[in-house]
CSV table of C-alpha atoms in Angstrom, one decimal:
chain,number,residue,atom,x,y,z
A,1,MET,CA,-18.1,-1.1,-53.5
A,2,GLY,CA,-20.0,1.5,-51.4
A,3,GLU,CA,-20.7,5.0,-52.3
A,4,LEU,CA,-17.7,7.4,-51.9
A,5,ILE,CA,-18.7,10.2,-49.4
A,6,LYS,CA,-16.5,13.3,-49.2
A,7,VAL,CA,-15.7,15.0,-46.0
A,8,GLY,CA,-14.4,18.5,-46.3
A,9,MET,CA,-12.1,20.7,-44.2
A,10,ALA,CA,-13.7,21.2,-40.7
A,11,ASP,CA,-16.4,18.9,-41.7
A,12,MET,CA,-17.7,15.4,-40.6
A,13,ASN,CA,-20.0,12.6,-41.8
A,14,CYS,CA,-21.1,9.1,-41.0
A,15,THR,CA,-22.2,6.3,-43.1
A,16,TYR,CA,-23.8,2.8,-42.9
A,17,HIS,CA,-22.0,-0.3,-44.5
A,18,PRO,CA,-20.9,-0.3,-47.4
A,19,GLY,CA,-20.2,3.4,-47.6
A,20,ILE,CA,-16.7,4.8,-48.0
A,21,LEU,CA,-15.7,8.1,-46.3
A,22,THR,CA,-12.9,10.1,-47.8
A,23,THR,CA,-11.2,13.3,-47.0
A,24,LEU,CA,-8.8,14.9,-49.6
A,25,GLY,CA,-5.5,16.5,-48.9
A,26,LEU,CA,-5.1,16.4,-45.2
A,27,GLY,CA,-2.1,18.6,-44.2
A,28,SER,CA,-1.7,19.7,-40.5
A,29,CYS,CA,-5.4,18.8,-40.0
A,30,VAL,CA,-6.2,15.4,-38.5
A,31,GLY,CA,-8.6,12.8,-40.1
A,32,ILE,CA,-10.2,11.0,-37.2
A,33,CYS,CA,-11.8,7.7,-38.4
A,34,LEU,CA,-14.3,5.9,-36.1
A,35,PHE,CA,-15.6,2.4,-36.9
A,36,ASP,CA,-18.0,0.3,-35.0
A,37,THR,CA,-16.9,-3.3,-35.4
A,38,SER,CA,-20.3,-4.8,-34.7
A,39,THR,CA,-22.6,-2.7,-37.0
A,40,LYS,CA,-19.9,-1.4,-39.6
A,41,ILE,CA,-21.2,2.2,-39.0
A,42,SER,CA,-18.3,4.4,-39.7
A,43,GLY,CA,-17.6,8.1,-39.2
A,44,LEU,CA,-14.9,10.5,-40.3
A,45,ALA,CA,-14.1,14.0,-39.0
A,46,HIS,CA,-11.5,16.4,-40.6
A,47,ILE,CA,-10.4,18.6,-37.7
A,48,MET,CA,-8.4,21.8,-38.0
A,49,LEU,CA,-7.5,22.8,-34.4
A,50,PRO,CA,-7.0,20.9,-31.0
A,51,SER,CA,-9.5,22.6,-28.7
A,52,SER,CA,-12.6,24.7,-29.0
A,53,MET,CA,-11.8,26.1,-25.5
A,54,GLN,CA,-9.3,28.6,-26.6
A,55,ILE,CA,-11.2,29.9,-29.5
A,56,LYS,CA,-14.0,32.5,-29.4
A,57,ASN,CA,-15.6,31.6,-32.5
A,58,ASN,CA,-16.4,27.8,-32.0
A,59,SER,CA,-19.8,27.2,-33.4
A,60,ASN,CA,-18.7,24.5,-35.9
A,61,ALA,CA,-18.2,21.4,-33.9
A,62,ALA,CA,-16.3,19.6,-36.7
A,63,LYS,CA,-13.4,22.2,-36.6
A,64,PHE,CA,-12.0,21.1,-33.2
A,65,ALA,CA,-10.7,17.7,-32.0
A,66,ASP,CA,-12.6,17.9,-28.7
A,67,THR,CA,-16.1,18.8,-30.0
A,68,ALA,CA,-15.7,16.7,-33.3
A,69,ILE,CA,-15.0,13.4,-31.5
A,70,VAL,CA,-17.9,13.7,-29.1
A,71,LYS,CA,-20.4,14.9,-31.9
A,72,LEU,CA,-19.2,12.1,-34.2
A,73,ILE,CA,-19.7,9.5,-31.5
A,74,GLN,CA,-23.2,10.9,-30.7
A,75,ASP,CA,-24.2,10.8,-34.4
A,76,MET,CA,-23.0,7.2,-34.9
A,77,ILE,CA,-24.9,6.1,-31.8
A,78,LYS,CA,-28.0,7.8,-33.3
A,79,MET,CA,-27.5,5.6,-36.4
A,80,GLY,CA,-27.3,2.5,-34.2
A,81,ALA,CA,-23.7,2.2,-33.4
A,82,HIS,CA,-22.6,0.6,-30.0
A,83,LYS,CA,-20.2,2.9,-28.2
A,84,ASN,CA,-18.2,0.1,-26.6
A,85,LYS,CA,-17.6,-1.4,-30.1
A,86,ILE,CA,-16.2,1.8,-31.6
A,87,VAL,CA,-12.6,1.8,-32.6
A,88,SER,CA,-10.4,4.4,-34.3
A,89,LYS,CA,-7.8,5.2,-36.8
A,90,ILE,CA,-6.1,8.6,-37.3
A,91,ALA,CA,-4.0,10.2,-40.0
A,92,GLY,CA,-2.7,13.6,-40.8
A,93,GLY,CA,-1.0,16.1,-38.4
A,94,ALA,CA,1.9,17.0,-40.8
A,95,GLN,CA,4.1,20.0,-40.5
A,96,MET,CA,3.9,21.4,-44.1
A,97,PHE,CA,6.4,24.1,-43.8
A,98,ASN,CA,9.8,24.2,-42.1
A,99,PHE,CA,11.0,27.0,-40.0
A,100,SER,CA,14.0,27.1,-37.6
A,101,ASP,CA,11.9,28.7,-34.9
A,102,THR,CA,9.1,26.3,-34.3
A,103,SER,CA,6.5,28.5,-32.9
A,104,ASP,CA,3.1,27.0,-31.6
A,105,ILE,CA,1.3,27.6,-34.7
A,106,MET,CA,3.9,25.9,-36.9
A,107,ARG,CA,3.7,22.9,-34.6
A,108,ILE,CA,-0.1,22.8,-35.1
A,109,GLY,CA,-0.2,19.4,-36.8
A,110,ALA,CA,1.6,17.7,-33.8
A,111,ARG,CA,-0.7,19.6,-31.4
A,112,ASN,CA,-3.7,18.3,-33.3
A,113,VAL,CA,-2.6,14.7,-33.0
A,114,ILE,CA,-1.8,15.0,-29.3
A,115,ALA,CA,-5.2,16.4,-28.6
A,116,THR,CA,-7.0,13.9,-30.8
A,117,LYS,CA,-5.4,11.0,-28.8
A,118,GLU,CA,-6.2,12.6,-25.5
A,119,ILE,CA,-9.9,13.0,-26.3
A,120,LEU,CA,-10.2,9.4,-27.8
A,121,LYS,CA,-8.6,8.2,-24.6
A,122,ALA,CA,-11.1,10.1,-22.5
A,123,ASN,CA,-13.9,8.6,-24.5
A,124,SER,CA,-12.5,5.0,-24.0
A,125,ILE,CA,-12.0,4.7,-27.8
A,126,PRO,CA,-9.0,2.6,-28.7
A,127,ILE,CA,-6.7,3.7,-31.5
A,128,LEU,CA,-5.9,0.7,-33.7
A,129,SER,CA,-3.4,2.4,-35.9
A,130,GLU,CA,-2.2,5.8,-37.0
A,131,ASP,CA,-0.2,7.5,-39.8
A,132,THR,CA,0.7,10.9,-38.3
A,133,GLY,CA,3.4,13.5,-38.5
A,134,GLY,CA,5.8,14.0,-41.4
A,135,ASN,CA,5.8,16.9,-43.8
A,136,TYR,CA,3.5,15.6,-46.5
A,137,GLY,CA,-0.2,15.7,-47.4
A,138,ARG,CA,-2.5,12.7,-47.2
A,139,THR,CA,-5.8,11.6,-48.8
A,140,ILE,CA,-7.5,9.0,-46.8
A,141,GLU,CA,-10.4,6.6,-47.5
A,142,LEU,CA,-12.2,4.7,-44.7
A,143,TYR,CA,-13.8,1.4,-45.9
A,144,SER,CA,-16.8,0.4,-43.8
A,145,GLU,CA,-16.7,-3.0,-45.2
A,146,SER,CA,-13.4,-3.9,-43.6
A,147,GLY,CA,-12.5,-0.9,-41.4
A,148,ILE,CA,-9.3,-0.5,-43.5
A,149,LEU,CA,-8.0,3.0,-43.8
A,150,LEU,CA,-6.3,3.6,-47.2
A,151,ILE,CA,-3.7,6.4,-47.3
A,152,LYS,CA,-2.5,8.1,-50.4
A,153,THR,CA,0.2,10.6,-50.8
A,154,ILE,CA,2.2,12.4,-53.5
A,155,GLY,CA,5.7,11.1,-53.5
A,156,CYS,CA,5.4,9.0,-50.3
A,157,GLY,CA,3.4,6.1,-51.7
A,158,ILE,CA,0.0,4.4,-50.7
A,159,LYS,CA,-0.6,2.4,-47.7
A,160,GLN,CA,-3.3,0.7,-45.7
A,161,ILE,CA,-3.4,0.9,-42.0
B,1,MET,CA,-17.1,41.0,-31.0
B,2,SER,CA,-13.6,41.4,-32.4
B,3,LEU,CA,-13.0,42.2,-36.0
B,4,THR,CA,-12.4,39.2,-38.4
B,5,ILE,CA,-12.7,38.3,-41.9
B,6,ASP,CA,-16.3,37.1,-41.1
B,7,ASN,CA,-17.7,40.4,-40.3
B,8,LEU,CA,-16.1,43.0,-42.5
B,9,ASN,CA,-18.2,45.8,-44.1
B,10,SER,CA,-18.1,46.5,-47.9
B,11,THR,CA,-15.9,49.5,-47.5
B,12,GLN,CA,-13.3,47.5,-45.7
B,13,ILE,CA,-13.6,44.8,-48.3
B,14,ASP,CA,-13.1,47.3,-51.1
B,15,VAL,CA,-10.0,48.7,-49.4
B,16,LEU,CA,-8.5,45.2,-49.1
B,17,LYS,CA,-9.3,44.6,-52.7
B,18,GLU,CA,-7.6,47.7,-53.7
B,19,ILE,CA,-4.5,46.8,-51.6
B,20,GLY,CA,-4.5,43.4,-53.4
B,21,ASN,CA,-4.7,45.2,-56.8
B,22,ILE,CA,-1.8,47.5,-56.1
B,23,GLY,CA,0.2,44.7,-54.5
B,24,ALA,CA,-0.2,42.4,-57.4
B,25,GLY,CA,0.7,45.3,-59.8
B,26,ASN,CA,4.0,45.8,-58.0
B,27,ALA,CA,4.6,42.0,-58.0
B,28,ALA,CA,3.9,41.9,-61.7
B,29,THR,CA,6.5,44.6,-62.3
B,30,ALA,CA,9.0,42.8,-60.1
B,31,LEU,CA,8.4,39.6,-62.1
B,32,SER,CA,8.8,41.4,-65.3
B,33,LYS,CA,12.1,42.7,-64.4
B,34,MET,CA,13.3,39.3,-63.0
B,35,ILE,CA,12.6,37.6,-66.3
B,36,SER,CA,13.2,40.6,-68.7
B,37,LYS,CA,10.0,40.2,-70.4
B,38,ARG,CA,6.8,42.1,-70.5
B,39,VAL,CA,4.2,40.7,-67.8
B,40,ASP,CA,0.7,41.8,-67.9
B,41,MET,CA,-1.9,41.0,-65.3
B,42,ASP,CA,-5.6,40.5,-64.9
B,43,VAL,CA,-7.4,42.5,-62.3
B,44,PRO,CA,-6.9,40.4,-59.1
B,45,LYS,CA,-10.0,38.8,-57.6
B,46,VAL,CA,-10.4,39.1,-53.9
B,47,ASN,CA,-12.4,36.3,-52.4
B,48,ILE,CA,-13.7,35.7,-49.1
B,49,LEU,CA,-14.4,32.0,-48.9
B,50,GLU,CA,-15.7,29.4,-46.6
B,51,PHE,CA,-13.0,26.8,-45.7
B,52,ARG,CA,-14.6,24.0,-47.7
B,53,ASP,CA,-14.5,26.1,-51.0
B,54,VAL,CA,-10.9,27.3,-50.8
B,55,ALA,CA,-9.2,24.2,-52.3
B,56,ASP,CA,-11.7,24.2,-55.4
B,57,LEU,CA,-10.3,27.5,-56.4
B,58,VAL,CA,-6.9,25.9,-57.1
B,59,GLY,CA,-7.9,22.8,-58.8
B,60,GLY,CA,-9.2,20.8,-55.9
B,61,PRO,CA,-7.7,19.4,-52.7
B,62,GLU,CA,-5.4,16.9,-54.5
B,63,ALA,CA,-4.0,19.2,-57.2
B,64,PHE,CA,-0.2,19.2,-57.2
B,65,VAL,CA,0.8,22.8,-56.3
B,66,ALA,CA,3.7,24.8,-54.7
B,67,GLY,CA,3.2,26.8,-51.5
B,68,ILE,CA,5.7,29.4,-50.5
B,69,TYR,CA,5.3,30.6,-46.9
B,70,PHE,CA,6.6,33.6,-45.1
B,71,LYS,CA,6.2,35.1,-41.7
B,72,VAL,CA,5.6,38.8,-41.3
B,73,SER,CA,7.0,40.8,-38.5
B,74,GLY,CA,7.2,44.5,-37.6
B,75,ASP,CA,4.3,46.8,-36.9
B,76,ILE,CA,1.9,44.1,-37.9
B,77,THR,CA,2.5,40.4,-37.5
B,78,GLY,CA,1.1,37.5,-39.5
B,79,SER,CA,1.8,35.3,-42.5
B,80,ILE,CA,1.9,35.4,-46.2
B,81,MET,CA,1.5,32.5,-48.5
B,82,PHE,CA,1.8,32.2,-52.2
B,83,LEU,CA,0.2,29.1,-54.0
B,84,ILE,CA,1.2,28.5,-57.5
B,85,ASP,CA,0.1,25.7,-59.7
B,86,ILE,CA,2.7,23.2,-61.0
B,87,ASN,CA,2.7,24.3,-64.6
B,88,SER,CA,3.2,27.9,-63.5
B,89,CYS,CA,6.0,26.8,-61.3
B,90,LYS,CA,7.7,25.1,-64.2
B,91,PHE,CA,7.3,28.1,-66.3
B,92,LEU,CA,8.8,30.4,-63.7
B,93,ILE,CA,11.7,28.1,-63.1
B,94,ASP,CA,12.4,27.7,-66.7
B,95,MET,CA,12.2,31.5,-67.2
B,96,LEU,CA,14.7,32.1,-64.4
B,97,ILE,CA,17.3,29.4,-64.8
B,98,GLY,CA,16.2,27.6,-68.0
B,99,GLY,CA,17.0,24.0,-68.9
B,100,LEU,CA,14.1,22.6,-66.8
B,101,ASP,CA,14.1,18.9,-66.6
B,102,PHE,CA,11.2,17.7,-64.4
B,103,GLY,CA,7.7,16.7,-65.2
B,104,VAL,CA,6.5,13.7,-63.3
B,105,ILE,CA,4.3,14.5,-60.5
B,106,GLY,CA,5.9,13.8,-57.1
B,107,GLU,CA,9.3,14.1,-58.6
B,108,GLN,CA,11.7,16.1,-56.3
B,109,LEU,CA,13.0,19.4,-57.6
B,110,ASN,CA,16.7,19.9,-57.4
B,111,ALA,CA,18.2,22.4,-55.1
B,112,MET,CA,18.8,25.0,-57.7
B,113,GLN,CA,15.2,24.8,-58.9
B,114,ILE,CA,13.9,25.0,-55.3
B,115,SER,CA,16.2,28.0,-54.8
B,116,ALA,CA,14.8,29.7,-57.9
B,117,LEU,CA,11.2,29.1,-56.9
B,118,GLN,CA,12.0,30.4,-53.3
B,119,GLU,CA,13.6,33.5,-54.8
B,120,ILE,CA,10.6,34.2,-57.1
B,121,GLY,CA,8.3,33.9,-54.0
B,122,ASN,CA,10.7,36.2,-52.2
B,123,ILE,CA,10.6,38.9,-54.8
B,124,LEU,CA,6.8,38.6,-55.2
B,125,ALA,CA,6.1,38.8,-51.5
B,126,SER,CA,8.6,41.7,-50.9
B,127,SER,CA,7.1,43.8,-53.6
B,128,TYR,CA,3.6,43.0,-52.4
B,129,LEU,CA,4.5,43.8,-48.8
B,130,GLY,CA,6.5,46.8,-50.0
B,131,SER,CA,3.4,48.4,-51.5
B,132,LEU,CA,1.3,47.6,-48.5
B,133,SER,CA,3.9,49.2,-46.3
B,134,SER,CA,4.1,52.3,-48.2
B,135,LEU,CA,0.3,52.7,-48.3
B,136,THR,CA,-0.1,52.2,-44.7
B,137,GLY,CA,3.1,53.7,-43.3
B,138,LEU,CA,3.5,50.5,-41.3
B,139,ASN,CA,6.9,48.7,-41.0
B,140,MET,CA,6.8,45.1,-42.2
B,141,VAL,CA,9.5,42.6,-42.7
B,142,ILE,CA,9.2,39.2,-44.1
B,143,SER,CA,11.1,36.0,-43.0
B,144,VAL,CA,13.1,33.7,-45.4
B,145,PRO,CA,10.8,31.7,-47.5
B,146,SER,CA,9.8,28.0,-46.8
B,147,LEU,CA,8.7,26.1,-49.8
B,148,THR,CA,6.7,22.9,-50.0
B,149,LEU,CA,5.3,20.9,-53.1
B,150,ASP,CA,2.4,18.8,-52.3
B,151,MET,CA,-1.5,18.4,-52.5
B,152,ALA,CA,-3.3,21.8,-52.5
B,153,GLY,CA,-5.5,20.8,-49.6
B,154,ALA,CA,-2.5,19.9,-47.4
B,155,ILE,CA,-0.7,23.1,-48.1
B,156,LEU,CA,-3.9,25.1,-47.7
B,157,SER,CA,-4.4,23.7,-44.3
B,158,VAL,CA,-1.7,26.0,-43.1
B,159,PRO,CA,-3.4,29.4,-43.9
B,160,VAL,CA,-6.8,27.9,-43.2
B,161,ILE,CA,-5.8,26.9,-39.7
B,162,LEU,CA,-4.4,30.4,-39.2
B,163,PHE,CA,-7.6,31.9,-40.4
B,164,GLY,CA,-9.6,29.3,-38.4
B,165,GLN,CA,-8.3,30.6,-35.1
B,166,VAL,CA,-10.4,33.7,-35.4
B,167,GLY,CA,-13.1,32.9,-37.9
B,168,ASP,CA,-14.6,30.6,-40.4
B,169,LYS,CA,-13.7,32.3,-43.5
B,170,VAL,CA,-10.5,33.0,-45.5
B,171,LEU,CA,-9.3,36.1,-47.5
B,172,LEU,CA,-7.7,35.2,-50.7
B,173,ILE,CA,-6.3,37.4,-53.5
B,174,GLU,CA,-6.2,35.6,-56.9
B,175,THR,CA,-3.9,37.0,-59.5
B,176,ASP,CA,-3.1,36.1,-63.0
B,177,PHE,CA,0.1,37.1,-64.6
B,178,ILE,CA,0.4,36.9,-68.3
B,179,GLU,CA,3.6,36.7,-70.3
B,180,GLY,CA,3.0,36.1,-74.0
B,181,SER,CA,0.9,33.1,-74.3
B,182,ASN,CA,1.8,31.8,-70.8
B,183,HIS,CA,-0.4,32.4,-67.8
B,184,VAL,CA,1.0,32.2,-64.3
B,185,LYS,CA,-1.8,31.8,-61.9
B,186,GLY,CA,-0.9,32.6,-58.3
B,187,ASN,CA,-3.1,32.8,-55.3
B,188,PHE,CA,-1.9,35.0,-52.5
B,189,PHE,CA,-3.0,34.8,-48.8
B,190,LEU,CA,-2.5,37.6,-46.5
B,191,ILE,CA,-3.1,36.5,-42.9
B,192,PRO,CA,-2.7,39.2,-40.4
B,193,ASP,CA,-2.8,38.1,-36.7
B,194,GLU,CA,-5.9,39.0,-34.9
B,195,GLU,CA,-4.7,42.2,-33.4
B,196,SER,CA,-2.8,43.2,-36.5
B,197,PHE,CA,-5.9,43.1,-38.6
B,198,GLU,CA,-7.3,46.0,-36.8
B,199,ILE,CA,-4.0,47.9,-37.0
B,200,LEU,CA,-4.0,47.3,-40.7
B,201,LEU,CA,-7.5,48.5,-41.3
B,202,LYS,CA,-7.0,51.6,-39.0
B,203,SER,CA,-3.9,52.6,-40.9
B,204,LEU,CA,-6.0,52.4,-44.1
B,205,GLY,CA,-8.5,54.7,-42.6
B,206,VAL,CA,-11.5,52.2,-42.7
B,207,LEU,CA,-11.8,51.5,-39.0
C-alpha cells in the first residue's frame, strides 16, 4: 500500500505510484481525480467554485475548477505524466441543504460539476466515471496502483468507481 | 479593494467578537428558557481561519455533525449556520422531547427529532440575530431552518464556499454552553454577503 496523502479544501496534490490521494468530507465541492494510465502518476484537486473569472480574489488556483484542472495537468506533466494518457474521475457536488427557492448559491454543487466537466472536455481529458450530486458528503481515495476511486459516505455506503 | 474577512483591522475584529459574545449570551438565555434549566456559557472564541483549518475545529472533516442553515434577509443579507456535534445534538433533543432512541452513526433521526433540532436552531439563531439587530438598528429576518446531518467537511463546504466568493478566510464564532455536567458545543457562522458586510460594520461605527 502506498502512502496516504491528504488534500484539503481548495487544495491539490500529485503523487507517483503507489501513493494514495485522499480528500475528506467533500460536500458541494468537487474532487477532481486525474490519472495517467501509462505512468500511474495521479493528481487530486478539491475545488470550491466553478470559475476564477467571476471572483476578484482568485490567487489560489486550487480553489476554482478552471484554474485547478490546468494547474494539476501542468504539475503532473512536470512529474513525467503524458497528457494524452490522462483520464479523470470526479466526485462531490452535493446539495447539502434544501431550500424551496433554489438560488444560484444553493445550486453551487451542480454548478461545480458542470464547470468541471466543461473544463475537462476543453482539455481533452475523458471522464471515466463520476459520483456526483445527491445531498450527502463523500470522502474519496484515489489509488494510483489501479486508478480506482473509493468513495465513502455516512449512511449511503461505500463504493468504487 | 473591497472589505472582506481577510483584511479587517483589529478594532473591527474586536467589535465582531463583542457581537459574538452578546449574541451567544442571548442564545444561552433562550436555550435555558427552552429546557427550563440553568445554562452557563464560556466566553465565545472568535476565529478567523484559513479554509483548510476550519474542519479541524469541529473534530475533523469526517466527524458526524448537524448543520442548521438559515438565510438572512432585510437590511443586510447573507446566511447563518450552526454546527453542533452529534453528542450535543442528542443531549439537546433529549432535553427538549426526551425518550431519545438513536445512537448509531448514520442512523436517521425521526421527524419529531429533526423538528426538535430545527426548533432549537431556530431559537438560537433568532436570539442571536435579535441581539445583533438591536445593536445595529438594522432589520434582519431569518428563513425557515434547513437541517443536515453528515460529515463536518461536507456541511462546512456550504459556509466556506460562501466566504470563498469574496476571500480566503472564514469568520467563526465558537460557543460552549454548559448545563450541569453537560457541554453543548456549538459553532456559529455569520456570513454576510459582500455588500452587507460593509453595512454591518458601518452600523456598528467601525467603518
